[in-house]
Coordinates of C-alpha atoms in Angstrom, one line a residue:
M1 CA 124.2 111.5 86.9
R2 CA 125.0 110.4 90.8
V3 CA 122.3 110.1 92.6
R4 CA 122.2 109.5 96.7
K5 CA 120.2 110.1 99.3
V6 CA 120.0 109.6 103.2
A7 CA 117.7 107.9 105.4
N8 CA 117.2 106.1 108.9
A9 CA 116.2 103.6 110.8
P10 CA 114.5 101.7 113.0
V11 CA 117.2 100.7 115.4
S12 CA 118.1 104.1 116.4
F13 CA 114.8 104.1 117.8
G14 CA 115.4 101.0 119.6
V15 CA 113.5 98.9 117.3
F16 CA 114.7 95.8 116.5
E17 CA 112.0 93.3 117.2
L18 CA 108.6 93.6 117.4
S19 CA 108.4 90.4 119.2
D20 CA 110.2 93.4 122.2
G21 CA 107.5 95.0 123.1
P22 CA 105.3 97.8 122.5
P23 CA 107.2 100.1 120.7
P24 CA 109.3 103.3 121.9
L25 CA 107.7 105.5 118.6
T26 CA 104.5 104.4 116.5
P27 CA 105.2 104.0 113.1
D28 CA 103.6 107.7 112.0
E29 CA 105.6 109.2 115.1
M30 CA 108.7 107.6 113.5
V31 CA 108.2 108.7 109.1
R32 CA 107.5 112.1 110.9
A33 CA 110.4 112.6 112.8
L34 CA 112.2 111.8 109.9
A35 CA 110.8 113.6 107.0
E36 CA 111.4 116.7 110.1
A37 CA 114.9 115.7 110.4
G38 CA 115.2 116.0 106.2
Y39 CA 115.6 112.2 105.5
E40 CA 114.6 111.6 102.3
G41 CA 113.9 107.7 102.8
I42 CA 113.6 105.1 106.0
D43 CA 114.4 101.6 106.9
S44 CA 111.8 99.0 106.9
G45 CA 113.3 97.4 111.5
P46 CA 111.3 94.2 111.6
I47 CA 109.3 93.5 108.5
G48 CA 105.5 94.5 108.7
Y49 CA 106.2 97.6 111.5
L50 CA 106.3 100.0 109.2
G51 CA 102.7 98.3 107.0
T52 CA 102.9 96.7 104.5
G53 CA 101.5 96.4 100.8
S54 CA 99.1 99.7 101.0
E55 CA 99.2 100.7 104.9
L56 CA 102.6 101.7 104.0
R57 CA 102.8 102.5 100.6
E58 CA 100.5 105.3 102.3
R59 CA 102.6 105.4 105.0
L60 CA 106.0 106.9 103.7
S61 CA 104.7 108.4 100.7
G62 CA 102.1 110.8 102.9
A63 CA 105.6 111.8 105.1
G64 CA 107.6 111.9 101.4
L65 CA 109.7 109.0 102.5
L66 CA 111.1 106.9 100.0
L67 CA 111.8 103.0 101.7
C68 CA 115.2 102.3 101.7
G69 CA 115.5 98.8 101.7
G70 CA 115.5 96.8 104.9
W71 CA 117.9 92.9 107.0
V72 CA 117.2 89.9 106.5
D73 CA 118.1 87.3 108.3
L74 CA 118.7 83.7 106.9
P75 CA 120.6 81.2 108.4
F76 CA 123.7 80.4 105.8
H77 CA 125.1 78.2 107.9
D78 CA 122.7 75.6 108.2
A79 CA 121.3 74.0 104.8
D80 CA 117.8 73.1 106.8
A81 CA 117.0 76.2 108.2
Y82 CA 117.1 77.8 105.4
D83 CA 115.3 76.3 103.4
R84 CA 112.1 76.6 106.4
A85 CA 113.2 80.5 106.7
L86 CA 113.2 81.7 103.1
P87 CA 109.7 82.7 103.3
T88 CA 110.7 85.6 105.6
L89 CA 112.9 86.2 102.6
T90 CA 109.7 86.4 99.6
A91 CA 107.2 88.2 102.7
A92 CA 110.0 91.2 102.5
L93 CA 110.4 90.9 99.1
D94 CA 107.1 91.4 99.0
V95 CA 106.9 95.0 101.2
F96 CA 109.4 96.3 99.5
A97 CA 106.9 95.9 96.1
A98 CA 105.2 97.2 97.4
A99 CA 107.0 100.5 99.0
P100 CA 106.9 104.1 97.0
A101 CA 108.4 104.3 93.6
G102 CA 111.0 106.7 93.4
D103 CA 114.8 107.0 91.6
L104 CA 116.6 104.8 94.1
P105 CA 114.4 101.6 95.1
P106 CA 114.9 100.0 98.6
R107 CA 118.2 97.1 98.7
P108 CA 117.6 93.7 100.7
T109 CA 120.2 93.9 102.8
I110 CA 120.3 90.2 103.6
A111 CA 122.6 89.1 106.6
C112 CA 123.1 86.0 108.7
P113 CA 122.1 85.5 112.5
G114 CA 124.4 85.7 115.4
T115 CA 126.4 83.6 116.1
P116 CA 126.8 82.9 119.8
E117 CA 130.0 82.8 120.8
R118 CA 130.6 86.0 118.8
F119 CA 127.2 87.7 120.2
A120 CA 128.6 87.0 124.2
R121 CA 131.8 88.6 122.8
P122 CA 131.7 91.5 119.6
G123 CA 134.5 92.7 118.0
G124 CA 136.6 89.9 116.5
T125 CA 137.9 87.9 119.5
A126 CA 135.5 84.7 118.9
P127 CA 135.8 81.9 116.6
G128 CA 134.5 82.7 113.5
L129 CA 133.2 80.2 110.4
P130 CA 135.3 76.6 109.9
A131 CA 137.5 76.9 106.4
A132 CA 135.6 73.9 105.7
E133 CA 131.7 75.8 106.1
W134 CA 132.3 78.6 103.9
P135 CA 131.5 77.2 100.4
A136 CA 128.5 76.1 101.4
F137 CA 127.4 79.0 103.6
A138 CA 128.3 81.4 100.0
A139 CA 126.4 79.0 98.6
R140 CA 123.6 80.2 100.0
I141 CA 123.8 83.5 100.2
Q142 CA 124.8 83.9 96.2
D143 CA 121.3 81.7 96.8
A144 CA 119.2 84.0 98.0
T145 CA 121.0 87.1 95.8
E146 CA 120.3 85.3 93.1
R147 CA 116.0 85.3 94.3
C148 CA 116.1 89.2 95.7
R149 CA 117.5 89.8 91.5
A150 CA 114.4 86.9 90.1
R151 CA 112.1 90.3 92.4
G152 CA 114.1 92.8 91.0
F153 CA 115.8 94.4 93.8
E154 CA 119.9 94.6 94.0
P155 CA 120.3 92.8 97.0
A156 CA 123.5 94.2 99.8
F157 CA 125.4 91.7 102.3
H158 CA 126.3 93.6 106.0
H159 CA 128.2 92.1 107.8
H160 CA 128.0 92.5 111.0
L161 CA 128.8 92.3 115.1
G162 CA 128.5 89.2 116.5
T163 CA 128.0 86.6 112.7
H164 CA 129.5 84.4 110.3
V165 CA 130.9 87.6 109.2
E166 CA 132.1 89.9 111.4
T167 CA 135.4 90.8 110.7
P168 CA 137.2 92.6 107.6
E169 CA 138.8 89.5 106.9
D170 CA 135.6 87.6 106.7
V171 CA 133.6 89.5 103.8
E172 CA 137.3 89.5 102.2
R173 CA 136.0 85.8 102.1
L174 CA 132.8 86.7 101.2
L175 CA 133.2 88.5 98.5
E176 CA 135.6 86.3 96.9
L177 CA 133.4 83.8 97.0
T178 CA 130.2 85.5 95.7
D179 CA 129.3 88.3 93.5
V180 CA 126.3 89.8 96.0
Q181 CA 127.3 93.8 96.9
L182 CA 128.6 94.3 100.2
C183 CA 126.7 97.1 102.6
L184 CA 130.0 98.8 104.6
D185 CA 128.6 99.3 107.7
T186 CA 131.1 102.2 109.5
G187 CA 130.4 101.5 113.0
H188 CA 130.0 97.7 112.8
L189 CA 133.5 97.5 110.9
L190 CA 135.2 99.8 113.0
L191 CA 134.7 97.7 115.8
A192 CA 135.3 94.3 114.2
G193 CA 138.2 96.4 114.2
G194 CA 138.3 97.4 110.9
D195 CA 139.3 100.5 108.9
P196 CA 135.6 102.1 107.3
V197 CA 138.0 104.7 104.8
A198 CA 139.5 102.2 103.6
A199 CA 137.3 99.5 103.7
L200 CA 135.4 101.9 101.2
R201 CA 138.5 102.8 99.2
A202 CA 139.8 98.2 98.5
W203 CA 136.2 97.7 98.0
S204 CA 134.8 100.0 95.9
E205 CA 133.6 98.1 93.2
R206 CA 131.1 95.9 94.9
V207 CA 129.9 98.3 97.6
G208 CA 126.1 98.9 96.9
H209 CA 124.5 99.9 100.1
V210 CA 126.8 102.3 103.0
H211 CA 125.4 102.7 106.8
I212 CA 126.7 105.5 108.1
K213 CA 127.1 105.0 112.1
D214 CA 130.2 105.7 114.9
G215 CA 132.2 103.3 117.5
D216 CA 132.8 103.6 120.7
T217 CA 136.3 101.4 121.9
A218 CA 136.5 102.1 124.7
V219 CA 133.3 101.1 125.2
L220 CA 133.8 97.8 123.8
A221 CA 136.5 97.2 125.6
R222 CA 134.5 97.5 128.4
A223 CA 132.2 96.3 127.4
L224 CA 133.9 93.0 126.8
D225 CA 135.9 93.1 130.5
D226 CA 132.5 93.5 131.8
G227 CA 131.4 90.2 129.5
V228 CA 128.4 91.8 128.5
D229 CA 127.3 90.8 124.8
L230 CA 126.5 93.4 122.4
R231 CA 123.3 93.6 122.9
E232 CA 123.8 95.4 126.6
L233 CA 127.0 96.9 124.0
M234 CA 124.5 99.0 122.6
G235 CA 122.7 99.4 125.6
R236 CA 126.5 100.8 127.1
G237 CA 126.9 102.8 123.4
G238 CA 128.8 101.0 121.5
F239 CA 127.3 103.1 118.6
A240 CA 127.7 106.5 119.4
P241 CA 126.2 110.2 117.7
L242 CA 127.8 110.8 114.7
G243 CA 131.3 113.0 116.3
E244 CA 131.6 111.2 119.6
G245 CA 133.3 108.1 118.5
E246 CA 136.3 107.7 117.1
L247 CA 134.4 107.3 112.7
D248 CA 136.3 109.8 110.8
L249 CA 132.8 111.1 109.4
P250 CA 134.5 114.2 106.6
A251 CA 137.5 111.4 105.5
V252 CA 134.2 109.0 104.8
V253 CA 131.9 111.6 103.0
R254 CA 135.7 112.5 101.1
T255 CA 136.0 108.8 100.5
L256 CA 132.1 108.2 99.2
D257 CA 132.7 111.0 96.7
E258 CA 136.2 109.7 95.0
I259 CA 135.2 106.2 94.7
G260 CA 131.9 107.9 92.8
Y261 CA 129.2 106.1 95.3
A262 CA 125.9 106.3 94.4
G263 CA 123.2 105.8 96.6
W264 CA 121.5 105.0 100.3
I265 CA 123.0 106.2 102.0
V266 CA 121.4 105.2 105.5
I267 CA 122.9 106.6 109.0
E268 CA 122.1 104.8 111.9
Q269 CA 123.0 105.1 115.7
D270 CA 121.7 101.3 116.9
T271 CA 120.4 101.6 120.6
L272 CA 118.2 100.0 122.9
P273 CA 114.5 100.9 124.3
G274 CA 114.5 102.6 127.4
R275 CA 118.7 103.3 127.1
R276 CA 117.5 107.2 126.4
S277 CA 114.5 109.4 125.6
V278 CA 112.7 109.1 123.0
A279 CA 112.6 112.6 122.8
Q280 CA 117.3 111.9 122.9
N281 CA 116.3 110.1 120.1
I282 CA 114.5 112.7 118.0
A283 CA 117.5 114.6 119.2
D284 CA 120.2 112.1 117.7
Q285 CA 118.9 111.6 114.9
A286 CA 118.2 115.1 113.9
A287 CA 121.6 116.0 115.2
N288 CA 123.4 113.3 112.6
R289 CA 121.4 114.6 109.9
R290 CA 123.6 117.8 110.3
K291 CA 126.2 116.9 110.8
L292 CA 126.1 115.6 106.9
K293 CA 124.8 117.9 105.6
D294 CA 128.1 120.0 106.7
L295 CA 129.8 118.3 105.3
G296 CA 128.2 118.1 101.7
L297 CA 125.7 115.1 102.2

């Protein structure tokens, strides 16, 4: 039986790093808002935001939510830095292990941090990882994948604007050199010059996690003209509410059915704190959930 559940994420409310200062919503306010909007799960956000151990388990169970997974970036391009960063992966897996049990376990969404060149000019226009560095880079991704599997979790790699795995060509290289499953993010792929519907079909056997996000290439073009970076692109609304950008959402949903996708579907709308009011962010995510319900998800 195919099991699919819909989640949301703290990034939709501007919560990216605990070091950014007090979050616009407390964890309890966020889980309550998402539960009331009809979501079945939530991404961890920055590790520790939702709590750890029994605090995490009780917070999510009290709201009737499961943990869908969470972002863990590791410096795969640098062998020494990667080794030093491995405790962060262990800490994240400890958090996932403490989450409420459900029929869909959390998926570690491993990724690489931004590069200065690509973060400054997102969208596939800045140079990527040199070809000679790809084998070692991919070997470290495979190592992280095996570490997750040893703990009982199947990870998915998240391609992302501003990083070494940004463009469709980067994703193809990743899939060629590893056996990690893919977290396909429709918004990041769209703004990197890809076609999310075609990608779902082409990579269907490797898609293990899905982030549904809209994107606006006109906002991206203006951001590039103005010389602003990925963070400011998010603040300007480069990732629009579902239906207000260029993502063909009905076609994405149809394609998920066609390929028999089972697993988490995570709605995200990356934004910055203070750019939209908390009330507007809550309303946006409730509206985003209704749009998927109207399409049968």
